[in-house]
XYZ file of C-alpha atoms in Angstrom:
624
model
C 6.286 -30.806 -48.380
C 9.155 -28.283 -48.726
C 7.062 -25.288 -48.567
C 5.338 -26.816 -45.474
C 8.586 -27.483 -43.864
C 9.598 -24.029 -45.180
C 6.144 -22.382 -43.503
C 6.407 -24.205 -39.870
C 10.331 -22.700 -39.769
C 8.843 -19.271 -40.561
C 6.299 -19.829 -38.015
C 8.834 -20.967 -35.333
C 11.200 -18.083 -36.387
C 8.153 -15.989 -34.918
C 7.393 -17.282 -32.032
C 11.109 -17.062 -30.835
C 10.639 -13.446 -31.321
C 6.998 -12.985 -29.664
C 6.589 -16.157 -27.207
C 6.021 -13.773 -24.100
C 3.404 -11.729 -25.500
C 1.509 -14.592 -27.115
C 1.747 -16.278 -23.725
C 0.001 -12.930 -22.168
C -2.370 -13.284 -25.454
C -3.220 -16.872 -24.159
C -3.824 -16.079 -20.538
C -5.920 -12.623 -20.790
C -8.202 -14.387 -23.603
C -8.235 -17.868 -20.973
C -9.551 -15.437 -18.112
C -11.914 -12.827 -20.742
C -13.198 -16.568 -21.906
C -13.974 -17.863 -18.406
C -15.159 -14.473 -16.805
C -17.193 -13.195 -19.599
C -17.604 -15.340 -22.869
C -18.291 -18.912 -21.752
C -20.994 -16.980 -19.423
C -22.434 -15.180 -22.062
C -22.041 -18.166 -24.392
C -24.315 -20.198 -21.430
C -27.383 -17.753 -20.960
C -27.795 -17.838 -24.846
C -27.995 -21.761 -24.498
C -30.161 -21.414 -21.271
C -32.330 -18.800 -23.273
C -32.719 -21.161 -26.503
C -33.597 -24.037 -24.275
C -35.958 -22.124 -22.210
C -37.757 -21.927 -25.694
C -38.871 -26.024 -25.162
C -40.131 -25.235 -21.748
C -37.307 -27.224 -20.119
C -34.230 -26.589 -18.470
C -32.260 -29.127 -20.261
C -32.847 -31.408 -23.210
C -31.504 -35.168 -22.843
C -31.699 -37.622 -26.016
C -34.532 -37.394 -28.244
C -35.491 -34.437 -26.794
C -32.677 -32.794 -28.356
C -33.384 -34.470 -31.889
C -36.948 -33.422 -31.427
C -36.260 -29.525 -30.591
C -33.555 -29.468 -32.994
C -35.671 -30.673 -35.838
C -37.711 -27.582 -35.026
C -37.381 -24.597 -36.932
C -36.273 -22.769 -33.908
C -34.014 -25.555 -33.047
C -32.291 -25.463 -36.540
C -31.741 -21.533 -36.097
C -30.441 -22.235 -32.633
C -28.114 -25.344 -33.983
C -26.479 -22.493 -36.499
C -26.516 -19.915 -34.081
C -24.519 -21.928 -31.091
C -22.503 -23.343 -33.821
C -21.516 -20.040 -35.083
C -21.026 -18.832 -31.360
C -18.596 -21.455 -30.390
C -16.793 -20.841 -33.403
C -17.041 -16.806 -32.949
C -15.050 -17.832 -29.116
C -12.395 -19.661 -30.782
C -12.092 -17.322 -33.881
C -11.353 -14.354 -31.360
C -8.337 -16.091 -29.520
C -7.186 -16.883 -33.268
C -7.600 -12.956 -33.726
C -5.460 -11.703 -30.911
C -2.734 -14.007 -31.669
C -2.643 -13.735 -35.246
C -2.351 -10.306 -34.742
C 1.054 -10.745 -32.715
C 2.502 -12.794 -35.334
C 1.310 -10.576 -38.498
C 3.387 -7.610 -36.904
C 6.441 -10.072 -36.067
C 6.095 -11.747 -39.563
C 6.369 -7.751 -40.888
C 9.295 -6.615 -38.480
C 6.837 -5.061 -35.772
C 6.671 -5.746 -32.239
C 2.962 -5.827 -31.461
C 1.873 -4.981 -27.976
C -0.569 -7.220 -25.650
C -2.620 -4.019 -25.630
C -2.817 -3.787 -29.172
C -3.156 -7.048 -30.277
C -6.014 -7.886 -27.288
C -8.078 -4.568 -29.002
C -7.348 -5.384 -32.824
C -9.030 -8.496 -31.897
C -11.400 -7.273 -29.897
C -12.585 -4.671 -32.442
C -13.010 -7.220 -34.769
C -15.828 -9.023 -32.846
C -18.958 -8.408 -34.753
C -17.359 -9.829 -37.642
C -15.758 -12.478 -36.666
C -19.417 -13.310 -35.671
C -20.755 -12.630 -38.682
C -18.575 -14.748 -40.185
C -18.354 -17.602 -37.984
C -22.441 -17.513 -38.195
C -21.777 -17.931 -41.989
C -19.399 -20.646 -42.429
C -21.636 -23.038 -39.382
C -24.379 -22.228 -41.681
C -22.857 -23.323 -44.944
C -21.415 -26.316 -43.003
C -25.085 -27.145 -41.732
C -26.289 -26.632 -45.092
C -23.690 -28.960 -46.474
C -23.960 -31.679 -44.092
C -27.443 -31.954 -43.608
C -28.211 -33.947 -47.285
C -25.735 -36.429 -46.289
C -27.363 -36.791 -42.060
C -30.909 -37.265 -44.064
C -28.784 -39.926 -46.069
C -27.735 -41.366 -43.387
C -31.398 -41.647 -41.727
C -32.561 -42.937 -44.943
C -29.991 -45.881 -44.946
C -30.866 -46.476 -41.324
C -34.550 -47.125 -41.897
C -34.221 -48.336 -44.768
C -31.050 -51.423 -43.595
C -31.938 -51.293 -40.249
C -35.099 -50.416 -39.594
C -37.091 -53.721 -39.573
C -35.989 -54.674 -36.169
C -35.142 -53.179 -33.102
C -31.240 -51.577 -33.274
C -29.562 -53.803 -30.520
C -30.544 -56.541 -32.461
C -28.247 -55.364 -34.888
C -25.744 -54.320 -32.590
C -25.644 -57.762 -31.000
C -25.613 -59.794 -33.687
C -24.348 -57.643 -36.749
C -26.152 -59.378 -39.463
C -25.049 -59.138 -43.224
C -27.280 -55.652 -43.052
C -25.324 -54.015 -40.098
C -22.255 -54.340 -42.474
C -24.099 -53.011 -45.559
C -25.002 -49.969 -43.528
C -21.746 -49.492 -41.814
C -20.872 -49.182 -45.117
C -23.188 -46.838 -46.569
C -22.477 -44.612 -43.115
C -18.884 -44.975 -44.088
C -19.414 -43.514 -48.024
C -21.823 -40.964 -46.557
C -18.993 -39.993 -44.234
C -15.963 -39.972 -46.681
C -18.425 -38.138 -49.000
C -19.003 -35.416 -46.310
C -15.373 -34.944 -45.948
C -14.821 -34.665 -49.592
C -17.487 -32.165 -49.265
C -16.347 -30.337 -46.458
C -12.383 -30.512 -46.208
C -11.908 -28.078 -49.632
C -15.047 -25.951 -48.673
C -12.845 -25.498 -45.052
C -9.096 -24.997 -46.730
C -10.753 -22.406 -48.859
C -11.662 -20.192 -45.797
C -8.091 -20.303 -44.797
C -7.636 -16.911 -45.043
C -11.038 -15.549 -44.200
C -9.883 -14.422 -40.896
C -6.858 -12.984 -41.720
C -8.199 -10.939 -44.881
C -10.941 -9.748 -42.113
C -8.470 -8.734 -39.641
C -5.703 -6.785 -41.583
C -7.588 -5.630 -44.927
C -10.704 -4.217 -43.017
C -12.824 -6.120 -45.445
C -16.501 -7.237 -44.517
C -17.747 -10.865 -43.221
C -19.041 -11.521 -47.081
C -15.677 -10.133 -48.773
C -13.711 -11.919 -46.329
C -15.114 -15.117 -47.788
C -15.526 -14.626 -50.574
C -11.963 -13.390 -51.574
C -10.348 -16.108 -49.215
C -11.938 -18.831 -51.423
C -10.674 -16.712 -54.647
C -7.479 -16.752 -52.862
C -7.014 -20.181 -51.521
C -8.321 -21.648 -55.077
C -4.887 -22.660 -56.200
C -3.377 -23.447 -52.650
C -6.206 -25.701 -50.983
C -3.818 -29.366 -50.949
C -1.558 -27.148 -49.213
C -3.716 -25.604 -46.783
C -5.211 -28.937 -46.463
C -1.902 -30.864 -45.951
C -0.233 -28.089 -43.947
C -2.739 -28.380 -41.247
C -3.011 -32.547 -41.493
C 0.317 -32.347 -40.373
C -0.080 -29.224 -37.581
C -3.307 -31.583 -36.438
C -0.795 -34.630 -35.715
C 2.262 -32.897 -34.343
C -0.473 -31.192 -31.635
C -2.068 -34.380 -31.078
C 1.422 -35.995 -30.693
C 2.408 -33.641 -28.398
C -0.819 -33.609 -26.142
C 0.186 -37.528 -26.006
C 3.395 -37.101 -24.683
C 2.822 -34.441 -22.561
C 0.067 -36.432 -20.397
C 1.847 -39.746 -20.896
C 5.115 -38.039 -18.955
C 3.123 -36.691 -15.698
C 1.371 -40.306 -15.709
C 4.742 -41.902 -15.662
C 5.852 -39.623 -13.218
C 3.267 -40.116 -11.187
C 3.473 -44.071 -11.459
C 7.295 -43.616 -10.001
C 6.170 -41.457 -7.088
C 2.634 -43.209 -5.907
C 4.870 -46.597 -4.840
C 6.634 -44.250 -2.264
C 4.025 -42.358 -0.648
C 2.872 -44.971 1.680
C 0.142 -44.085 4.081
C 1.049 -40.463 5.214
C -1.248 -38.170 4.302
C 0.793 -35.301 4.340
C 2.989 -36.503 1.926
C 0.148 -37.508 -0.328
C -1.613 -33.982 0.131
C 1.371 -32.520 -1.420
C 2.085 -34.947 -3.986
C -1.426 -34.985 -5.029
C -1.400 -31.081 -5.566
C 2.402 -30.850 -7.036
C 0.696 -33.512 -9.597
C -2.073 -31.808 -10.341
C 0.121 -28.189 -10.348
C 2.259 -30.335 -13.246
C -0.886 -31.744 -15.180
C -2.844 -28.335 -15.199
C 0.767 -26.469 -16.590
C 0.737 -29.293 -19.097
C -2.815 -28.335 -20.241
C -2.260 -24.835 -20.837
C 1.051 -25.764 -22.259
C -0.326 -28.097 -24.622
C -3.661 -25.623 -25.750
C -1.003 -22.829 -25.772
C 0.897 -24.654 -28.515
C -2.187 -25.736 -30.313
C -3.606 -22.380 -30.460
C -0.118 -20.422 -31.312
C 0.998 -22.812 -33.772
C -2.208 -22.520 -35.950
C -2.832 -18.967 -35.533
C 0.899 -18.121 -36.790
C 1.130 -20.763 -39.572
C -2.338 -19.351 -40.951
C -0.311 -15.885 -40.697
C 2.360 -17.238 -42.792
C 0.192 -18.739 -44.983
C -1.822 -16.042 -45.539
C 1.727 -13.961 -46.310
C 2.945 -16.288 -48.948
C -0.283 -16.811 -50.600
C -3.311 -15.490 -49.640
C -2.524 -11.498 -49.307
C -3.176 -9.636 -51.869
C -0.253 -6.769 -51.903
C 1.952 -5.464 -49.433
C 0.498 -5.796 -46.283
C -2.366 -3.047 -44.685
C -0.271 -0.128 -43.713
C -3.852 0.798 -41.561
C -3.438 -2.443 -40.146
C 0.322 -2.442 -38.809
C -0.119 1.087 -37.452
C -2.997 0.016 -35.507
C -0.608 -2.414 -33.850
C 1.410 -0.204 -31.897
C 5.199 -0.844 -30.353
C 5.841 -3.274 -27.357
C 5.634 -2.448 -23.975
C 7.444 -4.316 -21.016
C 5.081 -6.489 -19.571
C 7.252 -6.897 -16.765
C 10.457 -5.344 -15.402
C 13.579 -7.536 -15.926
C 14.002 -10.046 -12.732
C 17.059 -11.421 -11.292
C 17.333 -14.548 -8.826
C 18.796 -15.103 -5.931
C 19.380 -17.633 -3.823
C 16.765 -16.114 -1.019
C 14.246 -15.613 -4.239
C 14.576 -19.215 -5.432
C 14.072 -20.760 -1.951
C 10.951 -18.280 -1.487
C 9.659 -19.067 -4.831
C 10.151 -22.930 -4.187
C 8.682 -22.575 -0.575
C 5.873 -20.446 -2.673
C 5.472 -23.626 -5.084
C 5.179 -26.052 -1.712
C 2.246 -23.526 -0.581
C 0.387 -23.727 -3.224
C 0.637 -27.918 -4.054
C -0.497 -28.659 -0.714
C -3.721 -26.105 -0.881
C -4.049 -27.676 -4.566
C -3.704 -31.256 -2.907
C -6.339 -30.487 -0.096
C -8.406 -29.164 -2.399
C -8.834 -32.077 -4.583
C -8.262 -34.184 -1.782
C -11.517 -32.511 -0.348
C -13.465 -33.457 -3.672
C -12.506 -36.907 -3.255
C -15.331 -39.144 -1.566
C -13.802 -40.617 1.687
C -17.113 -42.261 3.322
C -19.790 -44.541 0.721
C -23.322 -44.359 0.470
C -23.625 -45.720 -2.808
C -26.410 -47.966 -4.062
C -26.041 -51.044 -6.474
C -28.143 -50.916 -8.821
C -29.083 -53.986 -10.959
C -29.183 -52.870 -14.922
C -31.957 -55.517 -16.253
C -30.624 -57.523 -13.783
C -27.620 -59.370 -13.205
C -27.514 -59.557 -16.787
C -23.852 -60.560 -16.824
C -24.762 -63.966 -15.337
C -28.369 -64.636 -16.850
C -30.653 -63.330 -19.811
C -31.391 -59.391 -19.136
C -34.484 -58.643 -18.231
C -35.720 -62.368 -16.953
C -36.421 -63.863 -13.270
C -33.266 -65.148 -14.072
C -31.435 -62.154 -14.290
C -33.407 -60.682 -11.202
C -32.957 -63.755 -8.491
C -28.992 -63.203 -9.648
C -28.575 -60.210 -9.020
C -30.630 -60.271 -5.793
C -28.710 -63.002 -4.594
C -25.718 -60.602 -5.315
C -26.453 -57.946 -3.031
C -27.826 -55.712 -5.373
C -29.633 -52.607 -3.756
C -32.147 -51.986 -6.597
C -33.327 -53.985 -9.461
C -33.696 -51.971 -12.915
C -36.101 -52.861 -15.242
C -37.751 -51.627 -18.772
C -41.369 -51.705 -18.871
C -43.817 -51.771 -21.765
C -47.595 -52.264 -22.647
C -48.380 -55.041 -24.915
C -51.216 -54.993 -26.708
C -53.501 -55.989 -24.688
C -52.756 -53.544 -21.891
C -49.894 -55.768 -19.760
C -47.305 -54.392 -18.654
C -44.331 -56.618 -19.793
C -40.738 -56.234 -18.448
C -38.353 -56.041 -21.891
C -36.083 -53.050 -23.498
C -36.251 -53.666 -27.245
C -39.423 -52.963 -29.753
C -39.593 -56.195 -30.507
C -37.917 -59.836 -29.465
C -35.533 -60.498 -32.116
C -32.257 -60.145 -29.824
C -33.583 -62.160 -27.314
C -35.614 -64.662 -28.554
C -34.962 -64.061 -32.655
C -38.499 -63.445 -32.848
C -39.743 -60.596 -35.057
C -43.161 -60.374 -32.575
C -43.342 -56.547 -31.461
C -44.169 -55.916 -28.187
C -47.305 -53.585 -28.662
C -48.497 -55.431 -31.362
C -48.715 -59.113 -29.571
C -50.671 -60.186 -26.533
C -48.509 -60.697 -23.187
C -49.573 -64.897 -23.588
C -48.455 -64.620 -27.423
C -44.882 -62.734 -25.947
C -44.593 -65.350 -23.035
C -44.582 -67.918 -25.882
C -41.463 -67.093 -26.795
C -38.404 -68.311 -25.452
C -35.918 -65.626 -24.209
C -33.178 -67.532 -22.815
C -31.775 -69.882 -24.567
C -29.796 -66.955 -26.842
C -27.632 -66.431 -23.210
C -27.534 -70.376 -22.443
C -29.264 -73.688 -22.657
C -29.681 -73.465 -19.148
C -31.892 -70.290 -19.764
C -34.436 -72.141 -22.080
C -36.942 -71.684 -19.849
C -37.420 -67.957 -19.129
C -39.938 -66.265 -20.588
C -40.875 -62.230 -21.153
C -42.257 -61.352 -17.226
C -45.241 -59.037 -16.162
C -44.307 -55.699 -13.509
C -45.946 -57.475 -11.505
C -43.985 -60.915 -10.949
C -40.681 -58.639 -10.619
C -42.364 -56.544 -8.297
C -43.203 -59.796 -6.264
C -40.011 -61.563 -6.156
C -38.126 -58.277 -5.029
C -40.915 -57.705 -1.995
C -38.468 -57.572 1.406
C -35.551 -58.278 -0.571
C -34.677 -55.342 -2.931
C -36.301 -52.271 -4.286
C -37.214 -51.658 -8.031
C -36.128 -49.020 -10.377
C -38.725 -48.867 -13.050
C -37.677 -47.013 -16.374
C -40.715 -46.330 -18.693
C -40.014 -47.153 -22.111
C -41.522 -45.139 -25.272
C -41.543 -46.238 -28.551
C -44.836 -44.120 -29.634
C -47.082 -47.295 -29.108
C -48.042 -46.964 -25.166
C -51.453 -46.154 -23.984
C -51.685 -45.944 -20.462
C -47.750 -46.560 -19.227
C -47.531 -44.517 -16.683
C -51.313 -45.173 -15.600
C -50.982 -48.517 -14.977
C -47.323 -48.585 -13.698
C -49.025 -46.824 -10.958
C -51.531 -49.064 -10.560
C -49.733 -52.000 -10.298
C -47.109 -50.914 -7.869
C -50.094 -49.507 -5.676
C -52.239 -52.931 -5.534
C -48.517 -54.610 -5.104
C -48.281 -52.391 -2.134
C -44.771 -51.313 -3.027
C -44.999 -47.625 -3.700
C -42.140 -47.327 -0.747
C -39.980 -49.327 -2.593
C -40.001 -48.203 -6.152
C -38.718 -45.590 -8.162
C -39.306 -44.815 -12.077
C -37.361 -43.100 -14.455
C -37.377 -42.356 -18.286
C -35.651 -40.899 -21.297
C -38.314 -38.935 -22.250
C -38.984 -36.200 -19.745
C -43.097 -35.810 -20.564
C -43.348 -39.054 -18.890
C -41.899 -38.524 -15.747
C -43.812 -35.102 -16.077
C -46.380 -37.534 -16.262
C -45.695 -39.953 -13.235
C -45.017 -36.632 -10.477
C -48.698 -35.114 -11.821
C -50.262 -38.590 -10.990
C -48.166 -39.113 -7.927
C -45.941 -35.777 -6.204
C -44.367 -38.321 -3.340
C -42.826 -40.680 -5.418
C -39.477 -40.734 -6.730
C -38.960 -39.843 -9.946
C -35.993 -39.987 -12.377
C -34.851 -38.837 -15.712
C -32.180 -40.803 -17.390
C -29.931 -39.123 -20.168
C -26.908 -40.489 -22.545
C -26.284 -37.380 -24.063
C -27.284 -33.561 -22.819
C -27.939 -29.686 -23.970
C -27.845 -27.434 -20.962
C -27.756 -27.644 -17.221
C -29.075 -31.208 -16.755
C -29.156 -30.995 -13.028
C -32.097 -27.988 -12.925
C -34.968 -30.732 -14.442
C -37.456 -31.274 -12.085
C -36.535 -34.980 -10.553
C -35.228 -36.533 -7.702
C -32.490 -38.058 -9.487
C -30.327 -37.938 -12.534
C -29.392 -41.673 -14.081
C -26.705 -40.699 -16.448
C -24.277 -42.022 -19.257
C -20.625 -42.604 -17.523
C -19.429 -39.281 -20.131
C -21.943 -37.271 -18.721
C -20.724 -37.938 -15.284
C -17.886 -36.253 -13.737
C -16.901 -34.321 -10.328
C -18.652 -31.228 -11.391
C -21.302 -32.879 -12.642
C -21.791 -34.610 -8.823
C -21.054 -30.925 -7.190
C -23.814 -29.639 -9.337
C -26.570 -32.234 -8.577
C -25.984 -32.676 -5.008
C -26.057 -28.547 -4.818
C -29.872 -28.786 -6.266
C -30.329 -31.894 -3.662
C -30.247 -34.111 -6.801
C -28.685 -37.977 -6.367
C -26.813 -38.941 -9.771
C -27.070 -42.550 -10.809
C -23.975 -43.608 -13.594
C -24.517 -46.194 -15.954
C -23.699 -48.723 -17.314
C -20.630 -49.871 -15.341
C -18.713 -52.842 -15.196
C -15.362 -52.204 -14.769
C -13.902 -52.463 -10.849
C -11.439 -49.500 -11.774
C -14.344 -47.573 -13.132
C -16.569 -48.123 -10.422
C -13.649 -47.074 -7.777
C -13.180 -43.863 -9.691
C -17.351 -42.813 -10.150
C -17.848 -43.840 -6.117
C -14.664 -41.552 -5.304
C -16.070 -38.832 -7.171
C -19.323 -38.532 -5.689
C -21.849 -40.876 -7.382
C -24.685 -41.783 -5.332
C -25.356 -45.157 -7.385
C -23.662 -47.726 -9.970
C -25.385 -49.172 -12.614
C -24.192 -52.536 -13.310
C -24.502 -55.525 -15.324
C -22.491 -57.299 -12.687
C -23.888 -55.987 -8.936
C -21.663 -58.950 -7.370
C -18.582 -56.762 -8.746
C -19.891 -53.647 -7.463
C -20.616 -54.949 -4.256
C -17.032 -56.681 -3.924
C -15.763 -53.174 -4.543
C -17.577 -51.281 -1.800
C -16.708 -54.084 0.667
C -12.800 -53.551 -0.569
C -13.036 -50.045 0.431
C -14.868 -50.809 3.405
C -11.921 -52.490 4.512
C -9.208 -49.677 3.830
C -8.820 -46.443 5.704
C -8.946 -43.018 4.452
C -5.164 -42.324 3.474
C -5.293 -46.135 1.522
C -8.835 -45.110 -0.393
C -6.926 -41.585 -1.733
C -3.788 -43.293 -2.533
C -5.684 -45.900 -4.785
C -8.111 -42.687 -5.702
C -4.635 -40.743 -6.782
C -3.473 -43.831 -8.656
C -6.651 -43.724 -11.055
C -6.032 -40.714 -11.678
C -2.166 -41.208 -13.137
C -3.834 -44.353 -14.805
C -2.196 -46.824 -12.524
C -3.517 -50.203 -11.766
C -5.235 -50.443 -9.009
C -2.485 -53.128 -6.957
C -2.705 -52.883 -4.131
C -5.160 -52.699 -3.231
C -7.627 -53.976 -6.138
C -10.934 -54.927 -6.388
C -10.398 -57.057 -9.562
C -8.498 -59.892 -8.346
C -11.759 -60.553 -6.145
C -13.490 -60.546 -8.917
């Protein structure tokens, strides 16, 4: 601990001496990043995607393309990339702090090209080490698939989820070895690279060398590597914390005074979000200088080998002013204050603008109101019809004799602890079963339902969103979705969506006019170019650019699952054009809360969410 107290002095000793220039570091590489490498990094993905035939890959599409061969180059290759982007900021401020550590005042200039020079190898070598991570983590991920079959692999997963029977635990625990084995795997291979970049950077050795002689290196130093950058990892994290916890305190003092005047909250708004984007760069500034120069001080006391490159410190040439010495005046200040005022408000109108004033959202009933009743039974659908729900969403099957049954899971052991599978019973052997009485006595009598008694009980009273399930057992889903709807005479009033894209591929080839779907939980690439009317999406997927994006390409976005009145506030205000809810009574008691309010009381309680404050007044939740 002495030597890592001893290392993090030496490191702040050098940023005293360099701060401006590693702030000019920061920002050039921030606006290189944005303007060239994220770009660059994006038309690789785009290209490697285009490989599938898609635009984007959503859920097991992106297990299937990435058990590919191509897909398991391309998992390396954007691995490495991402690693290459961050390795190159690392670069231009480690070389800064070598030439302060060494009593040389390293210019922007110099340091920006000593990294930049440096590119192809970095590469190289960040290629390398995501490769030897892959290689190292993959045993333990086809562990960890072999313990999930194996434990939980006799009945469907939310079965286990739910209930968390004695073989849940045993494979939580078996994930939890494989993980601490990983680690144990991983965390000395990692400490030993320590000084990979650095020995690259100021020895002019080659991506190989550079590994291989950090590891030689590092071999006697790896619990202090490893404990020197536990403790950088928590003091960022700690200060990230505080940072965001401050301007959400702050902004909790000034939202009470605001009132109604929109002026006021235009300006308080941008000042806000002024303070919490300063915070940000603050707070990656720190992350990023701190490591960079306590790797350069690490590298100095133990992983050089000699006195340090005198090729390397002549390449980094003397300082140059970045800017001319400034003095204030009074006049200055007030201009640079009146400057400040400027620029909040055309912040504040800005976000202000992004902020959804008027609502055209839809409710949308997920398996019902299954909050209140069983999911996925009359039950659940007469609820949440009842509760003003727009659409009802259901999961569709084929059983094995060619029925379409309404029901999520493979098989019926969550909802009626029955091990029957769906495609291998009849629907009369499935309708056997009782599905309710798991959610309440008063539920004993609901039963699995057909497509088409859903379809009939929702006929002038709601519309249907139909998501076609796949568990590699259907026939003729889409077929006779389409059928059914069509002699139910309710094309008008039905849409369908899927995870897996080939079926609503499927559904548009067999019918253009409808409206077709594709929902996703987790995404690779621009999900908002697939060829759909609408995007149902994961509440992490969705976010303001997200909703710019999509309505751009005349897509709606659907967010799911939501049940939370402050969540719903905050995905309506940012531009969803549906909720997906357990509870449509909720949603619907929100929307008719902001009905009620005018435009300066919605951004007020929209401003609020955003410092994390409760939402009273005005508040949906009380209702509730």
């Amino acid at each position: 601990m002495t030597e890592i107290i001893r290392l993090a002095r030496q490191a702040l000793d050098d940023f005293r001496a360099s701060w401006p220039r590693l702030v000019a570091v920061e920002v050039l590489y921030a606006l290189a990043a944005f303007a060239i490498l994220t770009p660059l990094a994006s038309l690789m993905l785009r290209a490697i995607i285009a490989t599938s035939g898609q635009s984007a890959l959503a859920d097991l599409d992106i297990l299937h393309f990435v058990l590919r061969p191509v897909g398991l180059v391309a998992l390396v290759l954007l691995g490495g990339t991402a690693l290459a982007i961050a390795a190159l900021q690392q670069a231009c401020l480690m070389a800064v702090g070598f030439g302060t550590a060494h009593g040389q005042t390293v210019s922007v200039r110099a340091a920006m090209a000593h990294g930049v020079s440096h590119t192809a190898g970095i590469f190289r070598v960040a290629v390398r080490v995501a490769g030897v991570v892959f290689l190292i983590a993959a045993p333990f991920a086809a562990a960890g698939g072999v313990a999930y079959l194996s434990l939980l692999g006799e009945f469907d997963i939310n079965f286990y989820l739910t209930e968390r029977p004695p073989a849940f635990w045993t494979a939580v625990a078996v994930v939890g070895a494989l993980g601490l084995g990983l680690a144990l795997a991983l965390v000395p291979r990692l400490a030993g690279w320590a000084f990979a970049l650095p020995i690259l950077l100021f020895e002019d050795a080659g991506p190989s060398a550079a590994l291989s002689e950090s590891r030689s290196r590092a071999a006697g130093h790896r619990w202090t590597v490893i404990w020197l950058f536990a403790v950088w990892l928590l003091a960022t994290s700690l200060a990230g914390a505080v940072a965001f916890a401050a301007v959400g305190g702050l902004g909790r003092l000034i939202v009470p005074v605001i009132g109604g005047s929109v002026p006021v909250l235009v300006l308080a708004l941008g000042a806000l979000v002024l303070l919490w984007g300063t915070l940000n760069f603050l707070v990656s500034f720190f992350q990023a200088t701190s490591f960079a120069l306590l790797v350069v001080r690490l590298y100095d006391a133990h992983g050089r080998d000699g006195a340090p490159s005198d090729r390397a410190l002549e390449r980094l040439s003397r300082e140059r002013r970045l800017w001319p010495a400034m003095r204030w005046s009074m006049p200055g200040l007030w201009a640079a204050l009146l400057a400040l005022a400027v620029l909040a408000g055309g912040v504040g109108a800005f976000v202000l603008r992004s902020v959804r004033v008027e609502d055209d959202v839809v409710v949308i009933a997920h398996r019902g109101a299954s909050i209140h009743a069983p999911e996925n039974t009359l039950a659940a659908m007469e609820r949440a019809l009842r509760d003003g729900a727009d659409f009802l969403e259901i999961d569709v099957q084929e059983s094995a004799d060619g029925e379409v049954v309404v029901i999520h899971d493979v098989d019926l052991m969550k909802v009626g602890r029955s091990p029957m599978r769906v495609w291998d019973a009849t629907a009369s052997d499935l309708r056997a079963v009782d599905i309710g009485s798991w959610f309440g006595a008063e539920f004993s009598g609901e039963r699995v339902p057909t497509l088409r008694e859903v379809l009939a009980l929702a006929r002038g009273r709601g519309k249907v969103n139909i998501e076609l399930k796949y568990y590699g057992y259907e026939d003729r889903l889409e077929e006779r979705v389409v059928e059914i709807v069509e002699s139910e005479d309710m094309a008008d009033q039905v849409v369908v969506m899927s995870l897996k894209a080939a079926g609503i591929r499927t559904v548009r080839a067999l019918r253009p006019e409808w409206t077709v779907g594709l929902l996703a939980a987790t995404a690779v690439g621009d999900l908002t170019r697939a060829n759909v009317d609408f995007l149902a999406v994961n509440a992490d997927l969705a976010n303001r650019r997200f909703f710019r994006s999509a309505r751009a390409r005349g897509r709606d976005v659907y967010v799911w699952t939501v049940n939370d009145p402050v969540d719903m506030w905050h995905f309506i205000s940012a531009g969803a054009d549906g909720l997906i809810t357990d509870d449509p009574a909720l949603a619907r008691q929100v929307l008719d809360h902001r009905a009620g309010l005018g435009s300066a009381e919605r951004l007020l309680v929209s401003l609020a969410l955003f410092l994390g404050k409760p939402l009273d007044p005005p508040s949906a939740a009380d209702e509730a």
